PDB file of C-alpha atoms in Angstrom:
ATOM      1  CA  MET A   1      80.343   6.467  14.191  1.00  0.00           C
ATOM      2  CA  ASP A   2      77.948   9.275  15.894  1.00  0.00           C
ATOM      3  CA  ARG A   3      76.203   9.621  12.776  1.00  0.00           C
ATOM      4  CA  GLY A   4      75.895   5.948  11.772  1.00  0.00           C
ATOM      5  CA  ASN A   5      74.240   5.285  15.523  1.00  0.00           C
ATOM      6  CA  SER A   6      71.761   8.718  14.948  1.00  0.00           C
ATOM      7  CA  ILE A   7      70.467   6.977  11.926  1.00  0.00           C
ATOM      8  CA  ILE A   8      69.976   3.241  13.476  1.00  0.00           C
ATOM      9  CA  ALA A   9      68.720   5.217  16.384  1.00  0.00           C
ATOM     10  CA  LEU A  10      66.128   6.975  14.608  1.00  0.00           C
ATOM     11  CA  ARG A  11      64.984   3.423  11.966  1.00  0.00           C
ATOM     12  CA  TYR A  12      64.039   2.245  15.256  1.00  0.00           C
ATOM     13  CA  LYS A  13      62.218   5.256  16.605  1.00  0.00           C
ATOM     14  CA  GLY A  14      60.429   4.631  12.674  1.00  0.00           C
ATOM     15  CA  GLU A  15      59.780   1.179  13.312  1.00  0.00           C
ATOM     16  CA  ALA A  16      58.636   1.738  17.491  1.00  0.00           C
ATOM     17  CA  GLU A  17      55.636   4.488  15.754  1.00  0.00           C
ATOM     18  CA  LYS A  18      54.705   1.987  13.109  1.00  0.00           C
ATOM     19  CA  MET A  19      54.134  -1.040  15.774  1.00  0.00           C
ATOM     20  CA  SER A  20      51.990   1.777  18.074  1.00  0.00           C
ATOM     21  CA  GLU A  21      50.493   2.915  15.211  1.00  0.00           C
ATOM     22  CA  VAL A  22      49.567  -1.092  14.259  1.00  0.00           C
ATOM     23  CA  GLU A  23      48.863  -2.022  17.510  1.00  0.00           C
ATOM     24  CA  VAL A  24      45.957   1.583  18.161  1.00  0.00           C
ATOM     25  CA  THR A  25      44.634  -0.141  14.974  1.00  0.00           C
ATOM     26  CA  GLN A  26      44.440  -3.520  16.184  1.00  0.00           C
ATOM     27  CA  VAL A  27      42.709  -2.277  19.256  1.00  0.00           C
ATOM     28  CA  ASP A  28      39.810  -0.169  17.569  1.00  0.00           C
ATOM     29  CA  GLN A  29      39.049  -3.099  14.889  1.00  0.00           C
ATOM     30  CA  GLU A  30      38.294  -5.105  18.267  1.00  0.00           C
ATOM     31  CA  GLU A  31      36.700  -3.060  19.833  1.00  0.00           C
ATOM     32  CA  TYR A  32      33.988  -1.441  17.121  1.00  0.00           C
ATOM     33  CA  PRO A  33      32.605  -5.051  16.745  1.00  0.00           C
ATOM     34  CA  GLU A  34      32.364  -5.517  20.262  1.00  0.00           C
ATOM     35  CA  MET A  35      30.407  -1.980  20.399  1.00  0.00           C
ATOM     36  CA  HIS A  36      28.727  -2.632  17.482  1.00  0.00           C
ATOM     37  CA  ARG A  37      26.840  -6.012  18.649  1.00  0.00           C
ATOM     38  CA  VAL A  38      25.942  -4.278  21.706  1.00  0.00           C
ATOM     39  CA  LEU A  39      23.733  -1.512  19.680  1.00  0.00           C
ATOM     40  CA  GLU A  40      22.665  -4.158  18.016  1.00  0.00           C
ATOM     41  CA  LEU A  41      21.268  -5.754  21.104  1.00  0.00           C
ATOM     42  CA  ALA A  42      19.492  -2.647  21.947  1.00  0.00           C
ATOM     43  CA  LEU A  43      18.061  -1.906  18.759  1.00  0.00           C
ATOM     44  CA  GLU A  44      16.814  -5.466  18.911  1.00  0.00           C
ATOM     45  CA  ALA A  45      15.463  -4.370  22.882  1.00  0.00           C
ATOM     46  CA  GLY A  46      13.923  -1.525  21.292  1.00  0.00           C
ATOM     47  CA  ARG A  47      12.191  -2.818  17.685  1.00  0.00           C
ATOM     48  CA  ILE A  48      10.772  -5.596  20.176  1.00  0.00           C
ATOM     49  CA  LEU A  49       9.130  -3.674  22.799  1.00  0.00           C
ATOM     50  CA  LEU A  50       8.215  -0.988  20.170  1.00  0.00           C
ATOM     51  CA  ARG A  51       6.611  -3.861  18.411  1.00  0.00           C
ATOM     52  CA  ASN A  52       4.643  -4.827  20.740  1.00  0.00           C
ATOM     53  CA  GLY A  53       2.714  -1.704  21.763  1.00  0.00           C
ATOM     54  CA  ALA A  54       5.103  -0.198  24.431  1.00  0.00           C
ATOM     55  CA  GLU A  55       5.565   3.689  24.868  1.00  0.00           C
ATOM     56  CA  ILE A  56       7.775   6.079  23.173  1.00  0.00           C
ATOM     57  CA  PHE A  57       9.671   6.908  26.703  1.00  0.00           C
ATOM     58  CA  ARG A  58      10.288   3.288  27.519  1.00  0.00           C
ATOM     59  CA  VAL A  59      12.155   2.447  24.154  1.00  0.00           C
ATOM     60  CA  GLU A  60      14.498   4.923  24.459  1.00  0.00           C
ATOM     61  CA  GLU A  61      14.696   4.619  27.803  1.00  0.00           C
ATOM     62  CA  THR A  62      15.691   0.633  26.852  1.00  0.00           C
ATOM     63  CA  ILE A  63      17.622   1.507  24.741  1.00  0.00           C
ATOM     64  CA  GLU A  64      19.978   3.869  26.627  1.00  0.00           C
ATOM     65  CA  HIS A  65      20.017   1.467  29.723  1.00  0.00           C
ATOM     66  CA  ILE A  66      21.591  -1.337  27.662  1.00  0.00           C
ATOM     67  CA  CYS A  67      24.163   0.839  25.951  1.00  0.00           C
ATOM     68  CA  LYS A  68      25.503   2.262  29.440  1.00  0.00           C
ATOM     69  CA  ARG A  69      25.697  -1.171  30.862  1.00  0.00           C
ATOM     70  CA  PHE A  70      28.325  -1.883  28.103  1.00  0.00           C
ATOM     71  CA  GLY A  71      30.342   1.110  28.536  1.00  0.00           C
ATOM     72  CA  VAL A  72      29.223   2.647  25.003  1.00  0.00           C
ATOM     73  CA  GLU A  73      30.209   6.690  25.300  1.00  0.00           C
ATOM     74  CA  ALA A  74      27.277   8.128  23.538  1.00  0.00           C
ATOM     75  CA  VAL A  75      24.028   7.212  22.225  1.00  0.00           C
ATOM     76  CA  ASP A  76      21.586   8.974  20.862  1.00  0.00           C
ATOM     77  CA  SER A  77      18.058   7.466  19.635  1.00  0.00           C
ATOM     78  CA  PHE A  78      15.044   8.757  17.692  1.00  0.00           C
ATOM     79  CA  VAL A  79      12.171   6.641  17.756  1.00  0.00           C
ATOM     80  CA  LEU A  80       8.760   7.093  16.470  1.00  0.00           C
ATOM     81  CA  SER A  81       6.077   4.927  16.295  1.00  0.00           C
ATOM     82  CA  ASN A  82       7.174   2.531  13.473  1.00  0.00           C
ATOM     83  CA  GLY A  83      10.942   3.167  12.991  1.00  0.00           C
ATOM     84  CA  ILE A  84      13.692   3.466  14.948  1.00  0.00           C
ATOM     85  CA  PHE A  85      16.753   5.808  14.427  1.00  0.00           C
ATOM     86  CA  LEU A  86      20.473   4.860  16.260  1.00  0.00           C
ATOM     87  CA  THR A  87      23.596   6.513  15.980  1.00  0.00           C
ATOM     88  CA  ALA A  88      26.750   6.022  18.495  1.00  0.00           C
ATOM     89  CA  TYR A  89      29.718   7.922  18.955  1.00  0.00           C
ATOM     90  CA  SER A  90      33.469   6.799  20.071  1.00  0.00           C
ATOM     91  CA  LYS A  91      35.815   9.344  21.163  1.00  0.00           C
ATOM     92  CA  GLY A  92      34.657  11.627  18.927  1.00  0.00           C
ATOM     93  CA  LYS A  93      34.049   9.621  15.914  1.00  0.00           C
ATOM     94  CA  GLU A  94      30.574   8.065  14.852  1.00  0.00           C
ATOM     95  CA  ASN A  95      30.824   4.890  14.343  1.00  0.00           C
ATOM     96  CA  PHE A  96      27.712   3.148  14.068  1.00  0.00           C
ATOM     97  CA  ALA A  97      24.517   4.624  12.493  1.00  0.00           C
ATOM     98  CA  LYS A  98      20.979   2.604  11.666  1.00  0.00           C
ATOM     99  CA  VAL A  99      17.610   2.859  10.892  1.00  0.00           C
ATOM    100  CA  LYS A 100      15.461   0.061  11.801  1.00  0.00           C
ATOM    101  CA  HIS A 101      11.403   0.129   9.903  1.00  0.00           C
ATOM    102  CA  VAL A 102       8.909  -1.574  12.568  1.00  0.00           C
ATOM    103  CA  PRO A 103       5.824  -2.288  11.366  1.00  0.00           C
ATOM    104  CA  MET A 104       2.591  -1.938  13.479  1.00  0.00           C
ATOM    105  CA  ALA A 105       1.487  -5.155  15.405  1.00  0.00           C
ATOM    106  CA  GLY A 106      -0.764  -6.398  18.067  1.00  0.00           C
ATOM    107  CA  ILE A 107      -0.542  -5.060  21.307  1.00  0.00           C
ATOM    108  CA  HIS A 108       1.166  -8.087  23.427  1.00  0.00           C
ATOM    109  CA  LEU A 109       1.919  -6.575  27.142  1.00  0.00           C
ATOM    110  CA  GLY A 110       3.354 -10.289  27.925  1.00  0.00           C
ATOM    111  CA  ILE A 111       6.447  -9.203  25.719  1.00  0.00           C
ATOM    112  CA  VAL A 112       6.486  -5.471  27.031  1.00  0.00           C
ATOM    113  CA  THR A 113       6.677  -7.048  30.620  1.00  0.00           C
ATOM    114  CA  GLU A 114       9.391  -9.882  29.739  1.00  0.00           C
ATOM    115  CA  VAL A 115      11.586  -6.960  28.025  1.00  0.00           C
ATOM    116  CA  ASN A 116      11.511  -4.740  30.630  1.00  0.00           C
ATOM    117  CA  ASP A 117      13.146  -7.515  33.268  1.00  0.00           C
ATOM    118  CA  LEU A 118      15.424  -8.591  30.580  1.00  0.00           C
ATOM    119  CA  SER A 119      16.608  -4.647  30.670  1.00  0.00           C
ATOM    120  CA  ARG A 120      16.795  -4.376  34.394  1.00  0.00           C
ATOM    121  CA  GLU A 121      18.608  -7.905  34.149  1.00  0.00           C
ATOM    122  CA  ILE A 122      21.366  -6.413  31.950  1.00  0.00           C
ATOM    123  CA  SER A 123      21.487  -3.082  33.707  1.00  0.00           C
ATOM    124  CA  ALA A 124      22.449  -5.352  36.915  1.00  0.00           C
ATOM    125  CA  GLY A 125      25.259  -6.764  35.278  1.00  0.00           C
ATOM    126  CA  ARG A 126      23.612 -10.588  35.496  1.00  0.00           C
ATOM    127  CA  VAL A 127      23.330 -10.889  31.986  1.00  0.00           C
ATOM    128  CA  GLY A 128      25.703 -10.947  28.873  1.00  0.00           C
ATOM    129  CA  ILE A 129      25.402  -9.745  26.049  1.00  0.00           C
ATOM    130  CA  ASP A 130      24.663 -13.750  24.312  1.00  0.00           C
ATOM    131  CA  GLU A 131      22.255 -14.493  26.853  1.00  0.00           C
ATOM    132  CA  ALA A 132      20.707 -11.492  26.387  1.00  0.00           C
ATOM    133  CA  PHE A 133      20.295 -12.044  22.481  1.00  0.00           C
ATOM    134  CA  ARG A 134      18.655 -15.344  23.254  1.00  0.00           C
ATOM    135  CA  ARG A 135      16.467 -14.369  26.162  1.00  0.00           C
ATOM    136  CA  LEU A 136      15.403 -11.611  23.202  1.00  0.00           C
ATOM    137  CA  GLU A 137      14.487 -14.230  20.739  1.00  0.00           C
ATOM    138  CA  GLU A 138      13.244 -16.433  23.340  1.00  0.00           C
ATOM    139  CA  ILE A 139      10.572 -13.652  24.899  1.00  0.00           C
ATOM    140  CA  GLU A 140       9.784 -12.807  20.684  1.00  0.00           C
ATOM    141  CA  LYS A 141       8.568 -16.280  20.810  1.00  0.00           C
ATOM    142  CA  LEU A 142       6.112 -16.022  23.481  1.00  0.00           C
ATOM    143  CA  PRO A 143       2.954 -16.824  22.356  1.00  0.00           C
ATOM    144  CA  PRO A 144      -0.454 -14.945  23.091  1.00  0.00           C
ATOM    145  CA  LYS A 145      -3.651 -16.061  25.266  1.00  0.00           C
ATOM    146  CA  LYS A 146      -5.624 -18.828  24.597  1.00  0.00           C
ATOM    147  CA  SER A 147      -8.291 -17.912  22.381  1.00  0.00           C
ATOM    148  CA  LEU A 148     -10.611 -19.336  24.425  1.00  0.00           C
ATOM    149  CA  TYR A 149     -10.048 -16.996  27.546  1.00  0.00           C
ATOM    150  CA  LEU A 150      -9.725 -13.626  24.991  1.00  0.00           C
ATOM    151  CA  VAL A 151     -12.811 -14.626  23.731  1.00  0.00           C
ATOM    152  CA  LEU A 152     -14.321 -14.881  27.504  1.00  0.00           C
ATOM    153  CA  ALA A 153     -12.562 -11.810  28.040  1.00  0.00           C
ATOM    154  CA  ALA A 154     -14.353 -10.421  25.702  1.00  0.00           C
ATOM    155  CA  GLY A 155     -17.392 -11.308  26.463  1.00  0.00           C
ATOM    156  CA  LEU A 156     -17.082  -9.881  30.094  1.00  0.00           C
ATOM    157  CA  GLY A 157     -15.845  -7.006  29.136  1.00  0.00           C
ATOM    158  CA  SER A 158     -18.878  -6.470  26.575  1.00  0.00           C
ATOM    159  CA  GLY A 159     -21.118  -7.549  29.709  1.00  0.00           C
ATOM    160  CA  SER A 160     -19.734  -5.190  32.238  1.00  0.00           C
ATOM    161  CA  PHE A 161     -19.675  -1.992  30.563  1.00  0.00           C
ATOM    162  CA  CYS A 162     -22.489  -2.470  29.338  1.00  0.00           C
ATOM    163  CA  TYR A 163     -23.577  -3.170  33.181  1.00  0.00           C
ATOM    164  CA  LEU A 164     -21.590   0.550  33.924  1.00  0.00           C
ATOM    165  CA  LEU A 165     -24.180   2.075  31.231  1.00  0.00           C
ATOM    166  CA  LYS A 166     -27.154   1.590  33.873  1.00  0.00           C
ATOM    167  CA  ALA A 167     -28.368  -1.533  31.869  1.00  0.00           C
ATOM    168  CA  ASN A 168     -30.227  -4.154  33.247  1.00  0.00           C
ATOM    169  CA  ILE A 169     -28.641  -7.926  33.678  1.00  0.00           C
ATOM    170  CA  TRP A 170     -30.489  -9.570  31.283  1.00  0.00           C
ATOM    171  CA  GLU A 171     -28.946  -6.888  28.842  1.00  0.00           C
ATOM    172  CA  SER A 172     -25.859  -6.659  30.250  1.00  0.00           C
ATOM    173  CA  LEU A 173     -25.724 -10.706  29.429  1.00  0.00           C
ATOM    174  CA  ILE A 174     -26.863  -9.922  25.933  1.00  0.00           C
ATOM    175  CA  ALA A 175     -23.967  -7.990  25.227  1.00  0.00           C
ATOM    176  CA  PHE A 176     -21.977 -11.081  27.112  1.00  0.00           C
ATOM    177  CA  VAL A 177     -23.229 -13.187  24.658  1.00  0.00           C
ATOM    178  CA  ILE A 178     -22.379 -10.407  21.237  1.00  0.00           C
ATOM    179  CA  GLY A 179     -18.610  -9.860  22.980  1.00  0.00           C
ATOM    180  CA  THR A 180     -17.783 -13.548  22.734  1.00  0.00           C
ATOM    181  CA  LEU A 181     -19.156 -14.319  19.264  1.00  0.00           C
ATOM    182  CA  LEU A 182     -17.842 -10.953  18.047  1.00  0.00           C
ATOM    183  CA  TYR A 183     -13.930 -11.911  19.040  1.00  0.00           C
ATOM    184  CA  VAL A 184     -14.485 -15.461  17.851  1.00  0.00           C
ATOM    185  CA  LEU A 185     -15.060 -13.360  13.943  1.00  0.00           C
ATOM    186  CA  VAL A 186     -11.774 -11.533  15.334  1.00  0.00           C
ATOM    187  CA  ILE A 187      -9.749 -13.859  15.876  1.00  0.00           C
ATOM    188  CA  PHE A 188     -11.078 -15.672  12.363  1.00  0.00           C
ATOM    189  CA  ALA A 189     -10.240 -12.741  11.078  1.00  0.00           C
ATOM    190  CA  GLN A 190      -6.908 -12.324  12.432  1.00  0.00           C
ATOM    191  CA  LYS A 191      -5.783 -15.613  11.261  1.00  0.00           C
ATOM    192  CA  HIS A 192      -6.245 -15.148   7.515  1.00  0.00           C
ATOM    193  CA  THR A 193      -4.915 -11.759   7.806  1.00  0.00           C
ATOM    194  CA  MET A 194      -7.934  -9.587   6.941  1.00  0.00           C
ATOM    195  CA  SER A 195      -6.784  -5.748   6.918  1.00  0.00           C
ATOM    196  CA  LYS A 196      -7.975  -4.004  10.424  1.00  0.00           C
ATOM    197  CA  ILE A 197     -10.179  -1.560   8.263  1.00  0.00           C
ATOM    198  CA  ILE A 198     -11.963  -4.729   7.248  1.00  0.00           C
ATOM    199  CA  ILE A 199     -12.150  -6.207  10.806  1.00  0.00           C
ATOM    200  CA  ASN A 200     -13.220  -2.944  12.519  1.00  0.00           C
ATOM    201  CA  ILE A 201     -16.199  -2.445   9.992  1.00  0.00           C
ATOM    202  CA  VAL A 202     -17.337  -5.907   9.790  1.00  0.00           C
ATOM    203  CA  GLY A 203     -17.081  -6.056  13.617  1.00  0.00           C
ATOM    204  CA  GLY A 204     -19.027  -2.982  14.035  1.00  0.00           C
ATOM    205  CA  GLY A 205     -22.003  -4.297  11.555  1.00  0.00           C
ATOM    206  CA  PHE A 206     -22.021  -7.880  13.310  1.00  0.00           C
ATOM    207  CA  ILE A 207     -22.358  -6.530  17.071  1.00  0.00           C
ATOM    208  CA  THR A 208     -25.626  -4.497  15.228  1.00  0.00           C
ATOM    209  CA  ILE A 209     -26.954  -6.913  13.756  1.00  0.00           C
ATOM    210  CA  LEU A 210     -26.833  -9.323  16.771  1.00  0.00           C
ATOM    211  CA  ALA A 211     -28.390  -6.401  18.901  1.00  0.00           C
ATOM    212  CA  LEU A 212     -31.642  -6.146  15.634  1.00  0.00           C
ATOM    213  CA  ILE A 213     -31.904  -9.212  16.831  1.00  0.00           C
ATOM    214  CA  ALA A 214     -32.339  -9.712  20.145  1.00  0.00           C
ATOM    215  CA  SER A 215     -33.777  -6.343  20.465  1.00  0.00           C
ATOM    216  CA  ASN A 216     -36.647  -7.385  18.430  1.00  0.00           C
ATOM    217  CA  ILE A 217     -36.940 -10.850  20.053  1.00  0.00           C
ATOM    218  CA  ASN A 218     -40.331 -10.579  22.609  1.00  0.00           C
ATOM    219  CA  PHE A 219     -38.193 -11.064  25.650  1.00  0.00           C
ATOM    220  CA  PRO A 220     -40.158 -10.897  28.919  1.00  0.00           C
ATOM    221  CA  PHE A 221     -38.068  -7.810  29.547  1.00  0.00           C
ATOM    222  CA  ALA A 222     -36.974  -4.809  27.823  1.00  0.00           C
ATOM    223  CA  VAL A 223     -33.786  -4.377  25.845  1.00  0.00           C
ATOM    224  CA  SER A 224     -32.656  -1.150  25.007  1.00  0.00           C
ATOM    225  CA  LEU A 225     -30.461  -1.336  21.501  1.00  0.00           C
ATOM    226  CA  ASP A 226     -28.052   1.654  22.260  1.00  0.00           C
ATOM    227  CA  LYS A 227     -26.843   0.512  25.548  1.00  0.00           C
ATOM    228  CA  VAL A 228     -26.296  -3.475  23.974  1.00  0.00           C
ATOM    229  CA  ILE A 229     -24.418  -1.776  21.249  1.00  0.00           C
ATOM    230  CA  ILE A 230     -22.122   0.468  23.234  1.00  0.00           C
ATOM    231  CA  GLY A 231     -21.541  -2.328  25.120  1.00  0.00           C
ATOM    232  CA  SER A 232     -20.574  -4.793  22.764  1.00  0.00           C
ATOM    233  CA  ILE A 233     -18.374  -2.147  20.513  1.00  0.00           C
ATOM    234  CA  LEU A 234     -16.046  -2.659  23.772  1.00  0.00           C
ATOM    235  CA  PRO A 235     -13.759  -5.529  22.313  1.00  0.00           C
ATOM    236  CA  LEU A 236     -13.353  -3.469  19.123  1.00  0.00           C
ATOM    237  CA  VAL A 237     -12.036  -0.285  21.252  1.00  0.00           C
ATOM    238  CA  PRO A 238      -8.416   0.310  21.038  1.00  0.00           C
ATOM    239  CA  GLY A 239      -8.376   1.485  24.494  1.00  0.00           C
ATOM    240  CA  VAL A 240      -4.030   0.639  24.981  1.00  0.00           C
ATOM    241  CA  ALA A 241      -2.797   2.655  21.623  1.00  0.00           C
ATOM    242  CA  PHE A 242      -5.392   4.989  22.852  1.00  0.00           C
ATOM    243  CA  THR A 243      -3.396   5.585  25.957  1.00  0.00           C
ATOM    244  CA  ASN A 244      -0.428   5.180  24.830  1.00  0.00           C
ATOM    245  CA  ALA A 245      -0.656   8.126  22.615  1.00  0.00           C
ATOM    246  CA  ILE A 246      -1.567  10.075  25.419  1.00  0.00           C
ATOM    247  CA  ARG A 247       1.110   9.431  27.430  1.00  0.00           C
ATOM    248  CA  ASP A 248       3.437  10.272  24.047  1.00  0.00           C
ATOM    249  CA  ILE A 249       1.931  13.423  23.477  1.00  0.00           C
ATOM    250  CA  ALA A 250       2.282  14.204  27.567  1.00  0.00           C
ATOM    251  CA  ASN A 251       6.201  13.169  27.233  1.00  0.00           C
ATOM    252  CA  SER A 252       6.354  15.546  24.478  1.00  0.00           C
ATOM    253  CA  ASP A 253       6.492  12.698  21.809  1.00  0.00           C
ATOM    254  CA  PHE A 254       4.379  14.489  19.634  1.00  0.00           C
ATOM    255  CA  ILE A 255       5.115  12.875  16.238  1.00  0.00           C
ATOM    256  CA  SER A 256       4.589   9.503  17.880  1.00  0.00           C
ATOM    257  CA  GLY A 257       1.924  10.391  19.629  1.00  0.00           C
ATOM    258  CA  THR A 258      -0.405  12.401  16.813  1.00  0.00           C
ATOM    259  CA  VAL A 259       0.341   9.685  14.847  1.00  0.00           C
ATOM    260  CA  ARG A 260      -0.917   6.755  17.594  1.00  0.00           C
ATOM    261  CA  MET A 261      -4.166   9.101  18.080  1.00  0.00           C
ATOM    262  CA  ILE A 262      -5.265   9.302  14.208  1.00  0.00           C
ATOM    263  CA  ASP A 263      -4.628   5.024  13.976  1.00  0.00           C
ATOM    264  CA  ALA A 264      -7.008   4.631  17.146  1.00  0.00           C
ATOM    265  CA  LEU A 265      -9.579   7.276  15.532  1.00  0.00           C
ATOM    266  CA  LEU A 266      -9.370   6.010  12.796  1.00  0.00           C
ATOM    267  CA  VAL A 267     -10.695   2.610  14.486  1.00  0.00           C
ATOM    268  CA  PHE A 268     -13.536   4.780  16.591  1.00  0.00           C
ATOM    269  CA  VAL A 269     -14.274   5.314  12.684  1.00  0.00           C
ATOM    270  CA  TYR A 270     -14.351   1.860  11.084  1.00  0.00           C
ATOM    271  CA  ILE A 271     -16.533   0.713  14.030  1.00  0.00           C
ATOM    272  CA  ALA A 272     -19.182   3.637  13.587  1.00  0.00           C
ATOM    273  CA  ILE A 273     -19.232   3.068   9.253  1.00  0.00           C
ATOM    274  CA  GLY A 274     -20.019  -0.450  10.470  1.00  0.00           C
ATOM    275  CA  VAL A 275     -22.523   0.735  12.925  1.00  0.00           C
ATOM    276  CA  GLY A 276     -24.013   3.043  10.878  1.00  0.00           C
ATOM    277  CA  THR A 277     -24.292   1.282   7.833  1.00  0.00           C
ATOM    278  CA  VAL A 278     -26.142  -1.509   9.511  1.00  0.00           C
ATOM    279  CA  LEU A 279     -28.920   1.102  11.119  1.00  0.00           C
ATOM    280  CA  SER A 280     -29.199   3.143   7.701  1.00  0.00           C
ATOM    281  CA  ALA A 281     -30.037   0.222   5.952  1.00  0.00           C
ATOM    282  CA  TYR A 282     -32.384  -1.267   8.534  1.00  0.00           C
ATOM    283  CA  ASN A 283     -34.486   1.861   9.106  1.00  0.00           C
ATOM    284  CA  SER A 284     -34.312   2.138   5.241  1.00  0.00           C
ATOM    285  CA  ILE A 285     -35.214  -0.781   3.805  1.00  0.00           C
ATOM    286  CA  LEU A 286     -37.296  -2.007   7.245  1.00  0.00           C
ATOM    287  CA  GLY A 287     -38.565   0.894   7.937  1.00  0.00           C
ATOM    288  CA  GLY A 288     -37.367   0.077  11.602  1.00  0.00           C
ATOM    289  CA  MET A 289     -40.236  -2.877  11.906  1.00  0.00           C
ATOM    290  CA  ALA A 290     -39.702  -5.671  14.106  1.00  0.00           C
ATOM    291  CA  LEU A 291     -37.607  -8.262  12.331  1.00  0.00           C
TER     292      LEU A 291
END
């Protein structure tokens, strides 16, 4: 009788252990999808930031803040200028690893600002996962500034920069006009998905042609060719990319900083090719004579 009772007790004990194993497995299976969803949210936020010109450290911090808010134990992120590598661990087991390729695109600091604000709201506990995904989708669809504002800003920047080079008011006005016409060309080229190389080479040549025309018109005032060209180049200069490259290098993100620096320096080379080609053709064909 005692032996029978012990057999029954062992049987119940074995069934209890099996039930506990099933319960643990069910808990883990319920935990992983939630964790994956949190990491997908962090990865999507990082992708949007990186695509729109954010610095590397900003992307890494955003990923870390979102993961910590939703209870992910440990996250390792490695961010490059055009890619994000993300792994996460829970209870000593690796359960998430993903690579996201992020092609280089234009700069949209408005989107970067909106994602930063959303990240702060998530960290404060005011936004859940579903709402965060919806907000990110809306943020990514934010349109750029109106073309008219961009054209006027380009002209104003060109004219102001030309004036800082000790040009007179008339030379600054000429640079303003050339800068506006240049950015009309840039917007047209971007809408037709032209290569960045072609845009900068053609843009450099375009402003040089207009500056040569202005310098050979008999205005009642002198027009300095070099000041007008240098001032009008400003809308093509990748200032944000160059600044971010320096900040990345200062934060020890040498790979990403170097890549961005090379990309910015190549833009300078493209512009110089456009300007130099037109000036060389003008001097060789027309001998530098008035048009």
